Coordinates of C-alpha atoms in Angstrom, one line a residue:
Chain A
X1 CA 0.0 0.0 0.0
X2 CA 2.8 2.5 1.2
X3 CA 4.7 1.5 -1.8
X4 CA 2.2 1.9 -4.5
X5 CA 1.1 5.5 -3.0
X6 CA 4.9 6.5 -2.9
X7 CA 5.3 5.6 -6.6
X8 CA 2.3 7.4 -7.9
X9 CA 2.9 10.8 -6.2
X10 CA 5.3 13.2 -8.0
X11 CA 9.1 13.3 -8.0
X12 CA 9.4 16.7 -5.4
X13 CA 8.6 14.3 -2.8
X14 CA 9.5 10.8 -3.9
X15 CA 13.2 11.5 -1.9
X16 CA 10.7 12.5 1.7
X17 CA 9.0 9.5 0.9
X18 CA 11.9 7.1 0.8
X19 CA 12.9 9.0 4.2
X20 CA 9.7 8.0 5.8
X21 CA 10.0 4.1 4.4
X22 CA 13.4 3.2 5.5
X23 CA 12.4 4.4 8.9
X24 CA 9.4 3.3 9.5
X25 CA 8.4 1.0 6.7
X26 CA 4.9 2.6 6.7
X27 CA 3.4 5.9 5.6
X28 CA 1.9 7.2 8.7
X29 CA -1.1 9.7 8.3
X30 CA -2.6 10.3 11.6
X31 CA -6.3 11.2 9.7
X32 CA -6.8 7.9 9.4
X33 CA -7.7 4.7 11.8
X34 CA -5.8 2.4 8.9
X35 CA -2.4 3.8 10.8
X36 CA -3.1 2.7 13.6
X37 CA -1.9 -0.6 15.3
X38 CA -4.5 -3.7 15.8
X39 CA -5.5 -4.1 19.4
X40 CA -3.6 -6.9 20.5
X41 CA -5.0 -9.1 24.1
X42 CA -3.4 -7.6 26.6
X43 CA -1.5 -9.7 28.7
X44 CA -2.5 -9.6 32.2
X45 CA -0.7 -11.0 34.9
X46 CA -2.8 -11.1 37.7
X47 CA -3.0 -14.1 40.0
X48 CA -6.5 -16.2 40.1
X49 CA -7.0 -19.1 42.3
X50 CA -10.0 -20.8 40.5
X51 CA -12.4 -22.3 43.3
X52 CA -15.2 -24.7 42.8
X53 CA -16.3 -24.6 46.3
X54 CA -20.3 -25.7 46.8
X55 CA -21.3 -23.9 49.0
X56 CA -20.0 -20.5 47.1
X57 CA -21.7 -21.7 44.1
X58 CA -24.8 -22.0 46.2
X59 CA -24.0 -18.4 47.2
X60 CA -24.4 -17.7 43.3
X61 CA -27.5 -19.9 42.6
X62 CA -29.1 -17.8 45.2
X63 CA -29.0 -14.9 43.5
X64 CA -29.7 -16.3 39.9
X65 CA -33.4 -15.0 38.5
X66 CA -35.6 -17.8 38.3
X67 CA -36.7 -18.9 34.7
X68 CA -40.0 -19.6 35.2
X69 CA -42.5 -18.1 37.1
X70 CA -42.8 -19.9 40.2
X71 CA -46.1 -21.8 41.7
X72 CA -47.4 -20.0 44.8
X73 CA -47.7 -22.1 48.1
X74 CA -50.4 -23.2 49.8
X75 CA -51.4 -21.2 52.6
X76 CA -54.0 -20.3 55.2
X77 CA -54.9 -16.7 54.4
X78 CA -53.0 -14.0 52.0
X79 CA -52.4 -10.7 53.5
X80 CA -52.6 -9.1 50.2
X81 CA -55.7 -9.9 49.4
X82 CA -54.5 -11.9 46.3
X83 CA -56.9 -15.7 46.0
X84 CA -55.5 -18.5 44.4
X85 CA -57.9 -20.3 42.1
X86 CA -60.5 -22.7 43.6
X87 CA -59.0 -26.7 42.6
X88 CA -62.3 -27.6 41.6
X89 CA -64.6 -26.2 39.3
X90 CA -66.3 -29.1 37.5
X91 CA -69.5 -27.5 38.1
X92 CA -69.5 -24.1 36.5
X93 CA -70.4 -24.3 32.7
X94 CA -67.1 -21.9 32.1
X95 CA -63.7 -21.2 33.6
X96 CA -61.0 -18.3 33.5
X97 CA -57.3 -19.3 33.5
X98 CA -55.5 -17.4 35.5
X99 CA -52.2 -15.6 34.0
X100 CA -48.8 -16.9 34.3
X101 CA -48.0 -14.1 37.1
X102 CA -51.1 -16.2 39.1
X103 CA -53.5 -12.8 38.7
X104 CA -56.8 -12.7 37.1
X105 CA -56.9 -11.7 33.4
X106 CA -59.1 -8.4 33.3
X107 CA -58.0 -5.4 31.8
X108 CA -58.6 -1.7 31.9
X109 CA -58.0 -0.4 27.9
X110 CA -58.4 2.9 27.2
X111 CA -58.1 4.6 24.1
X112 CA -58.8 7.6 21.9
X113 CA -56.7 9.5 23.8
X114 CA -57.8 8.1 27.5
X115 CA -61.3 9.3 26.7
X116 CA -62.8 6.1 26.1
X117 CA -62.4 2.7 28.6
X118 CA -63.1 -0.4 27.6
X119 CA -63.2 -3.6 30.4
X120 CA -61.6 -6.8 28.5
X121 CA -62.1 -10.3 30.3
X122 CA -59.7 -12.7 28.9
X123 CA -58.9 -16.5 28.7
X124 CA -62.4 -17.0 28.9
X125 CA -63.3 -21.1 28.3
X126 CA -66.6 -22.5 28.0
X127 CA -70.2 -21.3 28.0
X128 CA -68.7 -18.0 26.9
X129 CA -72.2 -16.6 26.2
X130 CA -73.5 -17.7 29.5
X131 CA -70.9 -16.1 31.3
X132 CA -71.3 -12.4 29.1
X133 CA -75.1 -13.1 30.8
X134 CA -74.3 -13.6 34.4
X135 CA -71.6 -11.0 34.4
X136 CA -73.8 -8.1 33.0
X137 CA -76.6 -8.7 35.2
X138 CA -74.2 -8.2 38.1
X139 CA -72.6 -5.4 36.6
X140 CA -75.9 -3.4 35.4
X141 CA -76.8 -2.8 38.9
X142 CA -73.7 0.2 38.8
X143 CA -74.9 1.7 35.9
X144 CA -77.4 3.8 34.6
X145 CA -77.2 3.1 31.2
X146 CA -77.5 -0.7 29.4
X147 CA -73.6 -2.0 29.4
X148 CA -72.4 -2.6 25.9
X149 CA -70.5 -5.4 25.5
X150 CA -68.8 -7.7 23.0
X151 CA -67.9 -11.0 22.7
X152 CA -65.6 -13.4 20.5
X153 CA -65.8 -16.6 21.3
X154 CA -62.7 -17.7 19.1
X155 CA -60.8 -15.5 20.9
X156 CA -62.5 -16.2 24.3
X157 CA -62.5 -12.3 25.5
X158 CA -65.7 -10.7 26.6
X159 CA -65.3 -6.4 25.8
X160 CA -67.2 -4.0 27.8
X161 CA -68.0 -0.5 27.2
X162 CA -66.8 1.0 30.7
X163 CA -65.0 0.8 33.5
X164 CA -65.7 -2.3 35.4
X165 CA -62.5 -3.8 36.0
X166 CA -62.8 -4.0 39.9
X167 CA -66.2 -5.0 39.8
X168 CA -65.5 -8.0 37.4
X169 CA -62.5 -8.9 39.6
X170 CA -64.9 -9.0 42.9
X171 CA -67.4 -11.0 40.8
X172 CA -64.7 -13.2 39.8
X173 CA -63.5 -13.9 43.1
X174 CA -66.2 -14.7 44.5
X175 CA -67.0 -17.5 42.0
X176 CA -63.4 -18.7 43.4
X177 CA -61.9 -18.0 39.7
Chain B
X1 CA -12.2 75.3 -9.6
X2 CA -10.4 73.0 -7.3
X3 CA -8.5 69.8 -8.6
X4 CA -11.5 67.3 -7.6
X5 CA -14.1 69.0 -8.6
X6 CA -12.3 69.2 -12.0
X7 CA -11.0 65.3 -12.1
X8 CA -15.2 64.8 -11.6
X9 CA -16.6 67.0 -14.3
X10 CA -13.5 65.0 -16.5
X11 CA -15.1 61.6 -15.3
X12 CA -19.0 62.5 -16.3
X13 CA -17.7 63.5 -19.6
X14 CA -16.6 60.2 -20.1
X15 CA -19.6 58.3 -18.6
X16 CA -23.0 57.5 -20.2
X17 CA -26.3 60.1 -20.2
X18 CA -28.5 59.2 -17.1
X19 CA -31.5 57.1 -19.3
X20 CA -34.0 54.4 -17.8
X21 CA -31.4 51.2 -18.5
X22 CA -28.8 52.8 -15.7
X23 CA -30.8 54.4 -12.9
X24 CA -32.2 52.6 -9.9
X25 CA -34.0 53.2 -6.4
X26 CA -32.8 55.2 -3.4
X27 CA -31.5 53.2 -0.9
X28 CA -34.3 52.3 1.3
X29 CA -37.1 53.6 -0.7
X30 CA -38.8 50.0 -1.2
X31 CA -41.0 48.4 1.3
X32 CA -39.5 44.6 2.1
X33 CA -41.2 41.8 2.6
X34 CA -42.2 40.8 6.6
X35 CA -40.7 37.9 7.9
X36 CA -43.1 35.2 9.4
X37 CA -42.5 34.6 13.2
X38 CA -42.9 30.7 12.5
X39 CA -41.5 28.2 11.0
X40 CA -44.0 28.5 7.7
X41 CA -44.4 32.5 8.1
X42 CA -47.5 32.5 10.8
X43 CA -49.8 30.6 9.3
X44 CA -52.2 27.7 11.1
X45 CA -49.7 25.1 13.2
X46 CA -50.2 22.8 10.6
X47 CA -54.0 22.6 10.8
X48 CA -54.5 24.1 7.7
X49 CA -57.5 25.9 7.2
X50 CA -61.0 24.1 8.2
X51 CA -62.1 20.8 7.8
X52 CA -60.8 17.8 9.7
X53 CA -57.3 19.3 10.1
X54 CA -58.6 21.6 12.3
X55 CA -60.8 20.2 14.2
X56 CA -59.0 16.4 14.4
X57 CA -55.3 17.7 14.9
X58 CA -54.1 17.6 19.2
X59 CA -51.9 19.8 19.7
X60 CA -49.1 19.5 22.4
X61 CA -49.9 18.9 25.8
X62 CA -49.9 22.4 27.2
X63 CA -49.4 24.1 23.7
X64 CA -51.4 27.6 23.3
X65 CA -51.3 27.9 19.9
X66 CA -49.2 30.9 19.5
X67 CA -49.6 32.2 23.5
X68 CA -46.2 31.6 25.4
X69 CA -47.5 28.5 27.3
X70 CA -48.0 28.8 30.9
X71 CA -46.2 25.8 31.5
X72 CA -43.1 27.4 29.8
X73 CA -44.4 30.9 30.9
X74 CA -42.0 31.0 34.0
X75 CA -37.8 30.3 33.6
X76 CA -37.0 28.9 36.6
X77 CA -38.0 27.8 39.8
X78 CA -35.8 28.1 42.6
X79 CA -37.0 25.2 44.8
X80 CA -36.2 22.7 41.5
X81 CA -32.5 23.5 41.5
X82 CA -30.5 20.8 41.0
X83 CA -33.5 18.4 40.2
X84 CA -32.0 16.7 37.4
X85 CA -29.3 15.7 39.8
X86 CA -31.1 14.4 42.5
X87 CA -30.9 11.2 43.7
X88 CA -34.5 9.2 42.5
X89 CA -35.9 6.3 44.4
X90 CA -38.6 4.6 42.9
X91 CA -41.7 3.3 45.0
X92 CA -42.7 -0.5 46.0
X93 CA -45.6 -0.2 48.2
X94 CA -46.0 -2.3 51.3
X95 CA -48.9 -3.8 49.6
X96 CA -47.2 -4.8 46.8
X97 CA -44.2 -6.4 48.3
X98 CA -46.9 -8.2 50.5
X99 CA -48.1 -9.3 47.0
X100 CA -44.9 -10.6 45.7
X101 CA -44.4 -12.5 49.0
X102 CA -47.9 -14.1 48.5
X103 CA -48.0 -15.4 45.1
X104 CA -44.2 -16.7 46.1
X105 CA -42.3 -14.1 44.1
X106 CA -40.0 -13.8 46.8
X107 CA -38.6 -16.5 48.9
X108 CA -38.8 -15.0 52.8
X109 CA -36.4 -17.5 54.2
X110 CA -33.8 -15.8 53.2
X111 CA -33.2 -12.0 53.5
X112 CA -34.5 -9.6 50.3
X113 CA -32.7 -7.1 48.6
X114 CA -32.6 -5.3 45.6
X115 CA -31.7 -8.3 43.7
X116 CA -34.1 -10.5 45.2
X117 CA -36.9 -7.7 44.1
X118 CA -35.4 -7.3 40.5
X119 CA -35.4 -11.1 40.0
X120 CA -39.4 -11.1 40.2
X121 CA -39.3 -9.1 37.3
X122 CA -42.1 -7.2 38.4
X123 CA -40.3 -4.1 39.4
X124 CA -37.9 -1.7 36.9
X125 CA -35.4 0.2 38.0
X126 CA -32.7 2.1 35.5
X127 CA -29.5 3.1 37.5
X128 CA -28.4 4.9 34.4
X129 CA -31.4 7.3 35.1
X130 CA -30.2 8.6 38.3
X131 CA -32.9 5.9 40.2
X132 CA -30.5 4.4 43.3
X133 CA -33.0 1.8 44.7
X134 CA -36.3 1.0 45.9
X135 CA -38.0 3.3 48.1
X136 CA -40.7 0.8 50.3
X137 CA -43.6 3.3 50.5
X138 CA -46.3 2.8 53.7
X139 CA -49.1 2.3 51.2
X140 CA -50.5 -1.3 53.0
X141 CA -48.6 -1.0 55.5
X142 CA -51.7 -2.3 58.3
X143 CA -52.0 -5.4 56.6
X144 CA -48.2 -6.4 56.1
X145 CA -47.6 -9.2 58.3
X146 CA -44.7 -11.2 56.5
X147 CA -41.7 -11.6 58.9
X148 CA -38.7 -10.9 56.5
X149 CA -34.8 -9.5 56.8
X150 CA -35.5 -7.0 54.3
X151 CA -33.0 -4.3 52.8
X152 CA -34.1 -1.2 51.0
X153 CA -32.4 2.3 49.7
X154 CA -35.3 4.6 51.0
X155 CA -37.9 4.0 54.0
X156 CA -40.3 6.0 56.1
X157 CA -40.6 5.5 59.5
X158 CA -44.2 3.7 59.8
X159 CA -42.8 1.5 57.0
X160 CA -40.0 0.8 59.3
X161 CA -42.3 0.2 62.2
X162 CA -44.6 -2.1 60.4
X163 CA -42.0 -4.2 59.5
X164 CA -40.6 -4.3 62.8
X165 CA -43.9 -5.4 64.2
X166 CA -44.3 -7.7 62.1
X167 CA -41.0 -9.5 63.6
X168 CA -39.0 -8.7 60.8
X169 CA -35.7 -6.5 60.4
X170 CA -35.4 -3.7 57.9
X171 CA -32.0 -1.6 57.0
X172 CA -31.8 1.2 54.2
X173 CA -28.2 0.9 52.3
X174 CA -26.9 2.8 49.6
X175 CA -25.4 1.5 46.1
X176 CA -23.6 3.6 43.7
X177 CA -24.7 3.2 39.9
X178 CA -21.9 0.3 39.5
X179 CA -23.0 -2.0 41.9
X180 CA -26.5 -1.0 41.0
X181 CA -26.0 -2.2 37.3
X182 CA -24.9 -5.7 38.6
X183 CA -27.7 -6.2 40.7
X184 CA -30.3 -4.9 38.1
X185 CA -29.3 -8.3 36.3
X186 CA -27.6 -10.7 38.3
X187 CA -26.7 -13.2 35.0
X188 CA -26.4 -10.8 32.5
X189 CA -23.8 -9.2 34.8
X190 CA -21.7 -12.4 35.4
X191 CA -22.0 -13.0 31.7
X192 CA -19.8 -9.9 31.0
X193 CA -16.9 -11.9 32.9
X194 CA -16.1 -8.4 35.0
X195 CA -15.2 -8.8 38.6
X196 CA -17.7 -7.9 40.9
X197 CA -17.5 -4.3 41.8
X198 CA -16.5 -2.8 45.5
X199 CA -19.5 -1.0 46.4
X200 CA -18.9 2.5 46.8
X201 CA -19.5 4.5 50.6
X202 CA -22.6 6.8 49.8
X203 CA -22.3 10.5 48.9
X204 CA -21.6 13.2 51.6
X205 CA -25.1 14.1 51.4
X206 CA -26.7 10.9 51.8
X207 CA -24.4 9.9 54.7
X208 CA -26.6 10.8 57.2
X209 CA -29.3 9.1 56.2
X210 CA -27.6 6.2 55.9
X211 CA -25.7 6.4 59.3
X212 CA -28.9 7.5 61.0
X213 CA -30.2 4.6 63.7
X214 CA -33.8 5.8 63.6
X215 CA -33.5 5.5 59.2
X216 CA -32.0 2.1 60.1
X217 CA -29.2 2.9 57.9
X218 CA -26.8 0.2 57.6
X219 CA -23.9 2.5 58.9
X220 CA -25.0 2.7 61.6
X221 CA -24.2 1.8 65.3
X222 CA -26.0 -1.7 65.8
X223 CA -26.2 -1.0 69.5
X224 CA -28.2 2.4 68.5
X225 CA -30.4 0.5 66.5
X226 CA -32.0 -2.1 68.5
X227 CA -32.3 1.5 70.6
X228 CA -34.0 2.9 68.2
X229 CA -36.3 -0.2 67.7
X230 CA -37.7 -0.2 70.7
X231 CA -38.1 3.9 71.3
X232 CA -40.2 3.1 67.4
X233 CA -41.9 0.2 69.1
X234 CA -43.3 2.6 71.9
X235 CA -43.9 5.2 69.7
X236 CA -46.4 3.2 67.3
X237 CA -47.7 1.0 70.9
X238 CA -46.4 -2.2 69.8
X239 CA -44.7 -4.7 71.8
X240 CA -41.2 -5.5 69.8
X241 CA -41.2 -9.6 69.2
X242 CA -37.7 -10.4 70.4
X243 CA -35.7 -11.4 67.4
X244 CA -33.4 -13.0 69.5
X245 CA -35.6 -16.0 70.5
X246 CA -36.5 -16.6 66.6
X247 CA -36.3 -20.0 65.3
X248 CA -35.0 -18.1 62.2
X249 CA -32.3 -16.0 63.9
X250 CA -29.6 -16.7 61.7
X251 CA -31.2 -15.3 59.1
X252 CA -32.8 -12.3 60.3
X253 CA -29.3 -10.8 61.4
X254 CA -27.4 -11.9 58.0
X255 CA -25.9 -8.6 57.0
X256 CA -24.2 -7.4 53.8
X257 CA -20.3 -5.6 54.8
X258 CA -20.3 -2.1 53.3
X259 CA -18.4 -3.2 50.8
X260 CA -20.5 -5.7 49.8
X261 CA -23.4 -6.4 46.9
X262 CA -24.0 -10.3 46.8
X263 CA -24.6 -12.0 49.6
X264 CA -21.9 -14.7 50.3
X265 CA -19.8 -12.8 46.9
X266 CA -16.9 -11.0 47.6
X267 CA -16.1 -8.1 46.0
X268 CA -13.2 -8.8 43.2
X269 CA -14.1 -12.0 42.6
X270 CA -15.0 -13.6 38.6
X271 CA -18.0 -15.7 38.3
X272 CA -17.9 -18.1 35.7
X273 CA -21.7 -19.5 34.8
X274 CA -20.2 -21.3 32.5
X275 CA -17.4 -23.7 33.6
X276 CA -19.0 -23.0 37.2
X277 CA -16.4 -21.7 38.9
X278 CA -15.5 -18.9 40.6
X279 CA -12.3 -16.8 40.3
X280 CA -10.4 -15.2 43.2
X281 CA -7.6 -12.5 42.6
X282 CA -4.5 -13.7 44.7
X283 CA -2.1 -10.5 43.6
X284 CA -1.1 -8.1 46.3
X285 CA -3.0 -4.9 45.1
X286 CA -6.1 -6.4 44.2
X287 CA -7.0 -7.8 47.5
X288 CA -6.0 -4.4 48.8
X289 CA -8.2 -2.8 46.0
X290 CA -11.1 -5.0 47.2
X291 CA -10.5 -5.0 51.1
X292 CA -13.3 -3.1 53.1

């Protein structure tokens, strides 16, 4: 590279040139990064002691964030207020899975600008349609006007026009969803 | 005559008669052109005139259409100084850690800090953003009954009593942004193959907090602090359960050492997920270096 770039530039400073190769062997323009030396390891030579002792490595398991979300425990009462899902519930004609963070899966969504709030039930299986019925006769009683609602069975959501995302999560509860 | 008058009369003789093709304005006799205050010369913000541009297009929050907002209306408040600077703690309620504790998010038989509350992955925090830790707000505070060795940046004092009544043991600590980026992502840090970082003492102006007994700040005297809990514990009329007679003991008084972000992890050492192993520096200066 240096060579061919030395041989194309004029004779005034071909004699410069050949100063600058027999010392360093390299034209050197410091505009450019292609001067510059590769970055080569650098040798350290610090001391480890490599350890394999258990009961450090337990030290770092400890601390390691778990991959999955884990099951909650059986208990007597939770403070929080949070229920875990009744074990059986042959006899309802529907069921609502509970996320994977263990929570029930209603929704506030608002829209047009926060104006406008829409309830969405999710993970809705079963008499889907049955369910829409129950929940809006329990639900009416807090409004004036008839709730609009929506549902798609495929999907198993049930869409409200409103805010009645607590409400739905007491009702819910208390069918031990 | 003098000599320039003369050398001009000599010059006009030479120049062409004064005709339409070679006379122009006086300088400042034409009326220019206003310049528009806006970006398009004054016109409509964009919303163009009528119709759906109008009456569809939301401006700005705060935007008065021309007005100098009133949210931009005065330059500077004095009691903001230096708010971009401050030191941000962002809440966990009582409730929520009560939550997390519930639905097993967080194991309470062993003490919880930062790291234990990032690894639910139900709380954010960005150290890069000046945010230096949780700050356990009293929000559920009545019904938080969970007896837990628990270790926060930022606490109140019913938060501190609540706990306490509930049999548990609560300390505010401070980490710098370093040690704060490990613990934000425990694996993703020992993936980088770095040593693990000597946590930093806290700035001059958050060293009293954090050697205050009644904040429970982990510099703190320990003799002043089991003072303190019981001079709280009269305050709020609650009888202190005695720690010391705990089945779980052990584990309520596990502390970190100043210098100190992983519990049972030195400071200096390389953790190697991996080949499972852990690397400790033997050379002179480093153990100095990492010595609290």
């Amino acid at each position: 590279m240096a060579m061919a770039f030395a041989s194309i530039i004029s004779s005034k400073f071909s004699y410069s040139c050949a100063i600058l190769k027999s010392q360093t062997k390299q034209l050197i323009r410091y505009s450019s990064y292609k001067s510059s030396q590769f970055l080569e390891d650098v040798e350290t030579n610090r001391k480890y002691d490599i350890t394999r002792d258990p009961d450090e490595w337990n030290s770092v398991e400890r601390i390691l964030p778990p991959t999955t979300v884990p099951e909650p425990i059986k208990k007597k009462s939770y403070p929080s207020g949070w229920k875990p899902s009744a074990v059986n519930l042959n006899h309802m004609s529907y069921y609502i899975e509970r996320t994977k963070n263990h929570m029930l899966p209603v929704y506030l969504k608002l829209c047009a600008r926060g104006t406008r709030r829409h309830t969405l039930v999710r993970k809705v299986k079963g008499d889907i349609f049955e369910m829409e019925k129950q929940l809006l006769k329990f639900l009416q009683k807090e409004s004036f006007k008839p709730i609009r609602s929506q549902v798609n069975e495929f999907a198993g959501y049930i869409r409200m026009n409103g805010d009645f995302v607590n409400a739905t999560k007491f009702w819910l509860e208390q069918k031990h969803f | 005559m003098s000599k320039t008058t003369d050398k001009a009369l000599n010059l006009m003789r030479h120049l062409p008669r004064v005709c339409l093709a070679n006379i122009r304005d006086n300088p400042g006799s034409g009326k220019k052109r206003s310049r528009g205050r806006a970006q398009h010369g004054g016109d409509y913000h964009g919303a163009g005139n009528k119709g759906s541009g109008q009456r569809q297009n939301f401006m700005r929050l705060g935007y008065e259409t021309g007005n100098n907002p009133f949210y931009l209306r005065f330059p500077w408040e004095p009691y903001y100084r230096g708010h971009h600077l401050r030191r941000q703690y962002p809440p966990l309620s009582m409730l929520d850690l009560q939550k997390l504790i519930d639905t097993n998010r967080i194991d309470t038989s062993k003490p919880i800090d930062l790291v234990a509350i990032m690894n639910t992955g139900l709380y954010r925090l960005f150290p890069d953003q000046r945010q230096f830790g949780v700050q356990l707000t009293d929000e559920g505070a009545d019904i938080f009954c969970a007896k837990i060795n628990l270790e926060v940046q930022w606490a109140n004092e019913l938060v501190i009593a609540a706990v306490e009544k509930a049999g548990g043991v609560i300390s505010t600590a401070y980490y710098d942004p370093h040690s704060l980026q490990a613990m934000v992502n425990v694996k993703k840090f020992f993936e980088r193959g770095v040593p693990i970082p000597r946590r930093m003492m806290p700035p001059p102006d958050a060293m009293e907090y954090y050697s205050d007994p009644s904040k429970r700040g982990y510099l703190a005297d320990p003799e002043k602090i089991s003072e303190e809990r019981l001079v709280l514990a009269q305050k709020f009329g609650y009888s202190l359960p005695k720690i010391e007679d705990d089945p779980n003991y052990e584990m309520l008084v596990e502390k970190k050492d100043p210098r100190q972000i992983f519990y049972g992890l030195h400071p200096g050492w390389i953790v190697n997920l991996k080949d499972k192993v852990i690397l400790k520096p033997q050379d002179e200066e480093l153990l100095r270096y990492y010595a609290s």
